[in-house]
CSV table of C-alpha atoms in Angstrom, one decimal:
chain,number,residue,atom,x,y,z
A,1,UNK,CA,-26.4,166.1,-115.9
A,2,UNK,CA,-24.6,166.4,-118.9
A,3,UNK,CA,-20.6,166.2,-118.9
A,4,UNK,CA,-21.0,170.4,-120.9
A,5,UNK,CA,-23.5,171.4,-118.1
A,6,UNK,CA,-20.7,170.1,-115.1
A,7,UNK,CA,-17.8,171.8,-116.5
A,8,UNK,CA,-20.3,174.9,-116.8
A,9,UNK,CA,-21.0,174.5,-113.3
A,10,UNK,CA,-17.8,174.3,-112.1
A,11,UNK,CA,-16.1,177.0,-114.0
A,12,UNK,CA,-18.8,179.2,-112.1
A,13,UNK,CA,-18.2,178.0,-109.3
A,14,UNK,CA,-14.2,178.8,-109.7
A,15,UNK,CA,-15.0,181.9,-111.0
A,16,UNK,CA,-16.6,183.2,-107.6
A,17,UNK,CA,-14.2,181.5,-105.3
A,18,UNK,CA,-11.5,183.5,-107.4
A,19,UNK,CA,-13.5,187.0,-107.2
A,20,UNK,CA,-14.1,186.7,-103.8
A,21,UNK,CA,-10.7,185.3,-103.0
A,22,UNK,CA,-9.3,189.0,-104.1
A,23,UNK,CA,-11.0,190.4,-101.6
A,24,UNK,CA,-10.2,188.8,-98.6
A,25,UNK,CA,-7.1,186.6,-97.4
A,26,UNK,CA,-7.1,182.7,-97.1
A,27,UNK,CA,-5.7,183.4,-93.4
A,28,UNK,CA,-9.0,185.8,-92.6
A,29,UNK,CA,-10.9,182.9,-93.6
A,30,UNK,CA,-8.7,180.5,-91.9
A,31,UNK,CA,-9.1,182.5,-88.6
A,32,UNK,CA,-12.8,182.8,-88.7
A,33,UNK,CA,-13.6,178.7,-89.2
A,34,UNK,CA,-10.9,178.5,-86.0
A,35,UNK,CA,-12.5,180.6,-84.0
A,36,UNK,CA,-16.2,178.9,-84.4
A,37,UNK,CA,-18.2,178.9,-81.6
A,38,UNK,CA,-19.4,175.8,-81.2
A,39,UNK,CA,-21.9,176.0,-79.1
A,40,UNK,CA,-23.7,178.0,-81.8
A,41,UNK,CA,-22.6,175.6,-84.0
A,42,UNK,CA,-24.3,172.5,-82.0
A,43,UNK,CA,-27.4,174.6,-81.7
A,44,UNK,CA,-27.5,175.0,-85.4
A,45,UNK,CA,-26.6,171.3,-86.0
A,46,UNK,CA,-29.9,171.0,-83.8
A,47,UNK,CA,-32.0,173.0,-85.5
A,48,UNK,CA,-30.7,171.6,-88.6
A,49,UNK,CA,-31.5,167.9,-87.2
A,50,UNK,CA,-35.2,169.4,-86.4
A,51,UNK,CA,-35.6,170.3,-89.8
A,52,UNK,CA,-34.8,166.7,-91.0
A,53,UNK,CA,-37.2,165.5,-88.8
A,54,UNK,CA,-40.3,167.8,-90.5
A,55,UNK,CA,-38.9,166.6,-93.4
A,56,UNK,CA,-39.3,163.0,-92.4
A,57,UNK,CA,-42.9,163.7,-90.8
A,58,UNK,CA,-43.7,165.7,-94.1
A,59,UNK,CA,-42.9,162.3,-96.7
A,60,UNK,CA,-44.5,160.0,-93.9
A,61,UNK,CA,-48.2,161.9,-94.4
A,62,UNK,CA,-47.5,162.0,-98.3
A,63,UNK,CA,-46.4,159.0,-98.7
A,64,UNK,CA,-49.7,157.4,-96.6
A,65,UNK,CA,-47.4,156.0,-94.1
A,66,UNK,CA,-46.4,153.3,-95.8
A,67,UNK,CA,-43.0,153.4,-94.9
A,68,UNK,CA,-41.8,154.0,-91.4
A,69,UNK,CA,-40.2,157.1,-89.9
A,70,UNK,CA,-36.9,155.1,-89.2
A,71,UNK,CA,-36.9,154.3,-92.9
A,72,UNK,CA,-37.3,157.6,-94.3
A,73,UNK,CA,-34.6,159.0,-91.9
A,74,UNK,CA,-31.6,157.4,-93.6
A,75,UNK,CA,-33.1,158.4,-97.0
A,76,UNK,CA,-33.6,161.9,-96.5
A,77,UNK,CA,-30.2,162.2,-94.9
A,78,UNK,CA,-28.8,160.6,-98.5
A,79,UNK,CA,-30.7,163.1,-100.3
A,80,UNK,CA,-29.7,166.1,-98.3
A,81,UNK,CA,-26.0,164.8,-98.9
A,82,UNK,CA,-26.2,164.4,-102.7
A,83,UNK,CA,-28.4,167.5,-103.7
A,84,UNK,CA,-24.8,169.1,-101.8
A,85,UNK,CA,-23.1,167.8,-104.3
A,86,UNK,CA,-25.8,167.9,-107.1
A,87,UNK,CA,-29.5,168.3,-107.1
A,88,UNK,CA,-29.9,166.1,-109.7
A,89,UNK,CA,-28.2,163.4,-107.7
A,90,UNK,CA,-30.5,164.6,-105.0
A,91,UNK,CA,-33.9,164.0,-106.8
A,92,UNK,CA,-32.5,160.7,-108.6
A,93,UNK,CA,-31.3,158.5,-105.0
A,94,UNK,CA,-34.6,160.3,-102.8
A,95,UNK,CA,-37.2,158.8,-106.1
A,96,UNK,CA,-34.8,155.6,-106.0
A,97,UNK,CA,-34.5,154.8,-102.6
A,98,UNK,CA,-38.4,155.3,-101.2
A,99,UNK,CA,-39.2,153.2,-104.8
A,100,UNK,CA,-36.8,150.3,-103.7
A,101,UNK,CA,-38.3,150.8,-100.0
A,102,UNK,CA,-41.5,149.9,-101.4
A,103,UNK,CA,-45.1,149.7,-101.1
A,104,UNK,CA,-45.0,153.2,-103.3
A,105,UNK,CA,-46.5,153.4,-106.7
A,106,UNK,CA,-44.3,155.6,-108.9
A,107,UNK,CA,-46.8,158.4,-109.3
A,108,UNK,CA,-47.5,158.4,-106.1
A,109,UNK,CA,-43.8,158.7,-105.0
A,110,UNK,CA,-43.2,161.5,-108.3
A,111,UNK,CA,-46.7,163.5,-107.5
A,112,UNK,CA,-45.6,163.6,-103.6
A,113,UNK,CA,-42.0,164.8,-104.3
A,114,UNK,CA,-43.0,167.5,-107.1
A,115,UNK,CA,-45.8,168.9,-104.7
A,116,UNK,CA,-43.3,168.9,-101.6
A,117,UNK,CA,-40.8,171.1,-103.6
A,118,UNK,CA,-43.5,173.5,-105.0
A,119,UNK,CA,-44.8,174.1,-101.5
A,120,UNK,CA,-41.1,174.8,-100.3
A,121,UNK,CA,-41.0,177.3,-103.3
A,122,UNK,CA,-44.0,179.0,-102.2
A,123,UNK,CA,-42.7,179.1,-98.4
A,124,UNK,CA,-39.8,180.6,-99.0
A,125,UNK,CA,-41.1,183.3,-101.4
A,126,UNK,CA,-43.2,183.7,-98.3
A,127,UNK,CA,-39.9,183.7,-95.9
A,128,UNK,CA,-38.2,186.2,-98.1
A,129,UNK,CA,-40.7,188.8,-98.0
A,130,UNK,CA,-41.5,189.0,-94.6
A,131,UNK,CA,-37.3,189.0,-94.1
A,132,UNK,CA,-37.2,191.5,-96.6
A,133,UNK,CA,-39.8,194.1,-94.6
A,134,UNK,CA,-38.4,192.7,-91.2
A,135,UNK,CA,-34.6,193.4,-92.8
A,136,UNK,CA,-34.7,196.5,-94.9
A,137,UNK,CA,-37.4,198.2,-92.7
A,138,UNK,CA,-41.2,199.1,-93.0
A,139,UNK,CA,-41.1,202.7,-93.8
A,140,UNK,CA,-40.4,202.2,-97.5
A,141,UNK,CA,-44.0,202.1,-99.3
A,142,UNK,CA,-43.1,200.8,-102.1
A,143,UNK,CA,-41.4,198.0,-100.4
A,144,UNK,CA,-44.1,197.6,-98.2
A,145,UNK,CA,-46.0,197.5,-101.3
A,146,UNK,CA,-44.2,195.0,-103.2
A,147,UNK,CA,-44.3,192.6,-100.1
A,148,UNK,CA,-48.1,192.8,-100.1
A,149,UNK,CA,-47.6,191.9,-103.8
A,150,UNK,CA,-46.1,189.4,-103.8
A,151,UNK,CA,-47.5,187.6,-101.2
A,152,UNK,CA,-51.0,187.9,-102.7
A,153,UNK,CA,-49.0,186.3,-106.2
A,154,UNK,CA,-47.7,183.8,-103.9
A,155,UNK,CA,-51.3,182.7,-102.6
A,156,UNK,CA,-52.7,183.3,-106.2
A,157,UNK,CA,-50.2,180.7,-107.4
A,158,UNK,CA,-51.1,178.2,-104.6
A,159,UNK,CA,-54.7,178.7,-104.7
A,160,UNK,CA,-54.3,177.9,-108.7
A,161,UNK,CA,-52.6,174.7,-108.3
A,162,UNK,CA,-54.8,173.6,-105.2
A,163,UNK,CA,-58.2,174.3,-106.6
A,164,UNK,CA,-58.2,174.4,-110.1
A,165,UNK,CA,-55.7,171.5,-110.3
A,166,UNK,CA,-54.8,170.8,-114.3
A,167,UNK,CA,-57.3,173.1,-115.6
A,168,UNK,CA,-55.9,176.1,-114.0
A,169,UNK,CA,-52.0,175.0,-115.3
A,170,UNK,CA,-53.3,174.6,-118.4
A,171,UNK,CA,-54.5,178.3,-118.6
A,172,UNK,CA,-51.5,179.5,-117.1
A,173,UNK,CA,-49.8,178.0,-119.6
A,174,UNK,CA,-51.4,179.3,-122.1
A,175,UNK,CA,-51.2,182.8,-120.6
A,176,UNK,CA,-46.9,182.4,-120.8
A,177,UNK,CA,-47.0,181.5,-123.9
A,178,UNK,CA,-49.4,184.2,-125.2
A,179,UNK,CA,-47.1,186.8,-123.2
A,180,UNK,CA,-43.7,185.0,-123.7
A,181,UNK,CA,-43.5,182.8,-126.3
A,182,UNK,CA,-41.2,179.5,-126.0
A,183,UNK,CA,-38.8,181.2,-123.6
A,184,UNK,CA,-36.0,179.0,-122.3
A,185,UNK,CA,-37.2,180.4,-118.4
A,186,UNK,CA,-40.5,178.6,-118.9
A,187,UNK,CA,-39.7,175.8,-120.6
A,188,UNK,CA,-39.3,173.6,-118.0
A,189,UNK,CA,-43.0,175.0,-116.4
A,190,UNK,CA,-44.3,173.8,-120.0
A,191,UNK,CA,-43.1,170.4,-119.8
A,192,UNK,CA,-43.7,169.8,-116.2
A,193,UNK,CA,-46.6,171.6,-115.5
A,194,UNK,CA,-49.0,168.4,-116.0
A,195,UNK,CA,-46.8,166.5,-113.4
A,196,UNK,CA,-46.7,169.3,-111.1
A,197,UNK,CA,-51.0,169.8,-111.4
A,198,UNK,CA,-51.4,165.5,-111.0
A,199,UNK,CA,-49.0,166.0,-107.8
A,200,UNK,CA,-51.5,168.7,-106.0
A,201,UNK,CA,-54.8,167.0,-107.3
A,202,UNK,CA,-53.6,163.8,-105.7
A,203,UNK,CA,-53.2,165.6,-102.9
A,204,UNK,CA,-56.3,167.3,-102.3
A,205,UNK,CA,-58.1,163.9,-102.6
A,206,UNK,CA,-55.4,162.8,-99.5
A,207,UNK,CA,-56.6,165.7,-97.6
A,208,UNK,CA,-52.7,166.1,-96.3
A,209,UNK,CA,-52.2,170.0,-98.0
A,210,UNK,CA,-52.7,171.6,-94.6
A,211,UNK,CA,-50.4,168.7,-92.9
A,212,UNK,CA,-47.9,169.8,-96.2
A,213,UNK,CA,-48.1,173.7,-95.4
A,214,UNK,CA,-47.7,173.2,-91.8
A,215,UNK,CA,-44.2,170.4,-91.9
A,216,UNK,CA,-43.1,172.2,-94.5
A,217,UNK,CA,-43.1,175.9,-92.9
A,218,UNK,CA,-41.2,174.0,-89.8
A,219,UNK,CA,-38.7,172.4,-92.3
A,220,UNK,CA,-37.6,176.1,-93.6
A,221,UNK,CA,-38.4,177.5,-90.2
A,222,UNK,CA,-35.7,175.2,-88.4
A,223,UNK,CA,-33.1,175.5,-91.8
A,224,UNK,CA,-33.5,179.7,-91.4
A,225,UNK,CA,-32.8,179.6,-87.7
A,226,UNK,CA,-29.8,176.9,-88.4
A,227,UNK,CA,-28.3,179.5,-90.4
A,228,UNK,CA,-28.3,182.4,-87.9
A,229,UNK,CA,-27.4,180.6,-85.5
A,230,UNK,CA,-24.1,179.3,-87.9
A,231,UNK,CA,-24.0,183.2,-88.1
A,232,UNK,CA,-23.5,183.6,-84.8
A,233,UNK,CA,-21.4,181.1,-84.6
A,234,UNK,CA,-19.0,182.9,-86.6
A,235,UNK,CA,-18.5,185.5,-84.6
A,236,UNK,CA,-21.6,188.2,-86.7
A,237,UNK,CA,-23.6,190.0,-83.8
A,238,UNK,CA,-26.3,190.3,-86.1
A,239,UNK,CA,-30.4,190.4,-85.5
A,240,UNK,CA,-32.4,187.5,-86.3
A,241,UNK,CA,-34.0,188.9,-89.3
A,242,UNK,CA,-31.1,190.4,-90.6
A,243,UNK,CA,-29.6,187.5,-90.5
A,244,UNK,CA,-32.6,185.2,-92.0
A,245,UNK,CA,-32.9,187.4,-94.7
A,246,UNK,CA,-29.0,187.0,-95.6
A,247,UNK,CA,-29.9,183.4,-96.0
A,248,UNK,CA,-32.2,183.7,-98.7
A,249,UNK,CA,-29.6,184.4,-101.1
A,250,UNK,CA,-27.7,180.9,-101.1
A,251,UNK,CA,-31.4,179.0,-100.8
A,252,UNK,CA,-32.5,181.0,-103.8
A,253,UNK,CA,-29.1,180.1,-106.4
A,254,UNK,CA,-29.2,176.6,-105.3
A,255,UNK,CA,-32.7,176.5,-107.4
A,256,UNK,CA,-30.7,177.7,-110.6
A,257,UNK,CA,-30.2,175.7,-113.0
A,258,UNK,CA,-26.5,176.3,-113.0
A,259,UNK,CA,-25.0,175.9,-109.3
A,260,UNK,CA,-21.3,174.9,-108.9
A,261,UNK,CA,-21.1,170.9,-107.3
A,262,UNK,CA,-21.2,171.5,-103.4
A,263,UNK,CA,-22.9,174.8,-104.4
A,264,UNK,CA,-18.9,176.1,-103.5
A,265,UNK,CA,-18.2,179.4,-105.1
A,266,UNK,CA,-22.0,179.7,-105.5
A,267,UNK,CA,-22.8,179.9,-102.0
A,268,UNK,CA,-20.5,182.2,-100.4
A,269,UNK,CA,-21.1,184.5,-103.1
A,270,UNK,CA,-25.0,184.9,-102.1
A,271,UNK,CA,-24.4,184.5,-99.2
A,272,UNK,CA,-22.0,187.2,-98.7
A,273,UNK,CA,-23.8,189.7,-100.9
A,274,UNK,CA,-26.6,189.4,-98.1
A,275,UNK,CA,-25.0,189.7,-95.4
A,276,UNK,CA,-23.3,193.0,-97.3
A,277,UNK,CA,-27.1,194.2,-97.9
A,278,UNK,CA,-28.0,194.0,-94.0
A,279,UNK,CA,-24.6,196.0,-93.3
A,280,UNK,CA,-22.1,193.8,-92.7
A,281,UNK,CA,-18.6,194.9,-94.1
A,282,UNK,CA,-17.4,193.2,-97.2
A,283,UNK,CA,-14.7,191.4,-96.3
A,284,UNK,CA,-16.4,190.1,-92.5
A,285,UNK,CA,-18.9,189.2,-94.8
A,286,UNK,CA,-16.7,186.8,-97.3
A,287,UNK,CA,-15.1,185.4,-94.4
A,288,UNK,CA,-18.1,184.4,-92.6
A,289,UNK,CA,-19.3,183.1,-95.6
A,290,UNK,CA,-17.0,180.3,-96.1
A,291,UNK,CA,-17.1,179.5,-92.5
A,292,UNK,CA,-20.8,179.1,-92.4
A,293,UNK,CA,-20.5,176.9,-95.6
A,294,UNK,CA,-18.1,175.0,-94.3
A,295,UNK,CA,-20.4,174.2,-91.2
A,296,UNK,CA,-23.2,173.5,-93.7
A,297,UNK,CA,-20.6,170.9,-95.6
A,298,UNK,CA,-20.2,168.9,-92.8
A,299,UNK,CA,-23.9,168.5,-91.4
A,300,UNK,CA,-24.8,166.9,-94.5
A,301,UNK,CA,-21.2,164.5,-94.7
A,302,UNK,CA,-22.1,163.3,-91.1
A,303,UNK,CA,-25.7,162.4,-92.0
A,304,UNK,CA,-25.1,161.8,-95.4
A,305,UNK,CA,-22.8,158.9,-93.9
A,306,UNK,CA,-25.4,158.0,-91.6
A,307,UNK,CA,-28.0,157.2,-94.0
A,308,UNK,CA,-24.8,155.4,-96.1
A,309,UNK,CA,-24.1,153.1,-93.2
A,310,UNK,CA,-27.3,152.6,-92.5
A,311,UNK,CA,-27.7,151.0,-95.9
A,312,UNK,CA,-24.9,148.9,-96.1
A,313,UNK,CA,-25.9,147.1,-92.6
A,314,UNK,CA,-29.3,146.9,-94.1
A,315,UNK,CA,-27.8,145.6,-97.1
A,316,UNK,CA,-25.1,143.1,-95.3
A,317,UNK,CA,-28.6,141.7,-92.9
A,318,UNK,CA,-30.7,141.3,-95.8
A,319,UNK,CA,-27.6,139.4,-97.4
């Protein structure tokens, strides 16, 4: 990341901790993260802990079990605790770390990681519209109608990259750029899309998609009910799908391309304009915000130090 793109990204992140800190008082927030419930917040830190564990079961099958579940753990406890702090750190020390494992060829460990992320794109577009009808209601048609949408585009987009593999990107591409020209939005599809077709057709010749879809709907399961459960934590009496679809928000700026380090600023931002969508007063909803992220912080610092130490034992043994 480029030193321009940081400063961006932090300014932004200043920027929304600034807005919303005219809206509600230091002491409302400080009163909220003192009056945590924890045991909401144990059974979120479960749930959270669950989700790790898909994730772990997920790379295992990818990866053709070649290295072990107690191996992956610490690694994708690193990577959660990075992409915190950066996504690109994130990607770099999860490609780095199963590569210096070994036993992985490097497409093999790219084409499994790109494919991973494109079906946790595709789940929670699927997440969000099913929150959104379950949130907002089903008497609006036109929602109704764009959730049907949507999800049709969603499985159009899967079956695209499943079955017609590079062939079917390269039309698509085609299609943008017919449309669209060399827009800055799809620039990255452009470049990528190649990688991203190679990842799925290795795939299908594994035979582990359905084994992908299934860990990976568990991995955002577990991560949606962690977050209502934080919310309840907090002190929001709030339904389940109310409070799933509030969590959309934060999942969805975290795949910009401009997110503040620690996603501070950022987060509470989306998250609190969800909560204010599903009814939730504005100022409840700030504060709840920053206590819910401040939960989220310190998950990832206790695994993220987890997978550190275990590292540096490894390290001191192999020594």
């Amino acid at each position: 990341m480029s030193i321009r793109r940081s400063l961006l990204s932090l300014a932004v992140g200043i920027f929304f901790v600034v807005i919303l800190l005219k809206r509600v008082s230091p002491g409302d927030i400080f009163n909220t993260i003192a009056a945590v419930d924890i045991r909401f917040a144990g059974a979120a830190f479960a749930s959270y802990m669950i989700a790790n564990a898909f994730r772990v079961e997920r790379f295992y099958l990818l990866l053709e079990r070649k290295i072990a579940r107690r191996e992956l753990f610490p690694i994708i406890f690193i990577y959660n605790f990075l992409n915190a702090v950066s996504p690109v750190f994130g990607v770099v020390s999860h490609l780095h770390l199963i590569q210096r494992t070994g036993g992985v060829s490097v497409g093999q460990n790219t084409s499994s990681f790109v494919a991973s992320r494109i079906v946790d794109a595709i789940i929670v577009g699927l997440f969000f519209l099913v929150l959104l009808v379950g949130a907002l209601g089903t008497n609006d048609r036109t929602l109704l109608m764009f959730a049907v949408g949507g999800t049709l585009g969603i499985a159009g987009i899967f079956f695209l990259l499943v079955v017609w593999g590079k062939r079917g990107v390269d039309s698509f591409k085609a299609w943008l750029r017919r449309m669209f020209g060399e827009r800055p939005l799809f620039i990255s599809f452009f470049r990528h899309g190649d990688d991203i077709a190679e990842g799925f057709l290795l795939l299908r010749q594994r035979r582990t998609l359905v084994s992908l879809f299934f860990t990976s709907f568990f991995v955002w399961l577990s991560i949606f009910a962690s977050g209502y459960l934080l919310l309840r934590s907090v002190g929001l009496s709030i339904g389940t799908a109310d409070g799933m679809f509030s969590f959309v928000f934060p999942i969805f700026v975290s795949l910009l391309p401009i997110t503040s380090p620690g996603s501070i600023g950022t987060y509470e931002a989306s998250l609190a304009a969800g909560l204010f969508l599903v009814g939730i007063p504005k100022t409840i909803a700030i504060s709840a915000s920053f206590a819910v992220h401040v939960q989220e912080l310190l998950f990832v610092i206790i695994i993220g130090g987890a997978g550190f130490l275990y590292h540096a034992f490894q390290k001191k043994n192999v020594s």
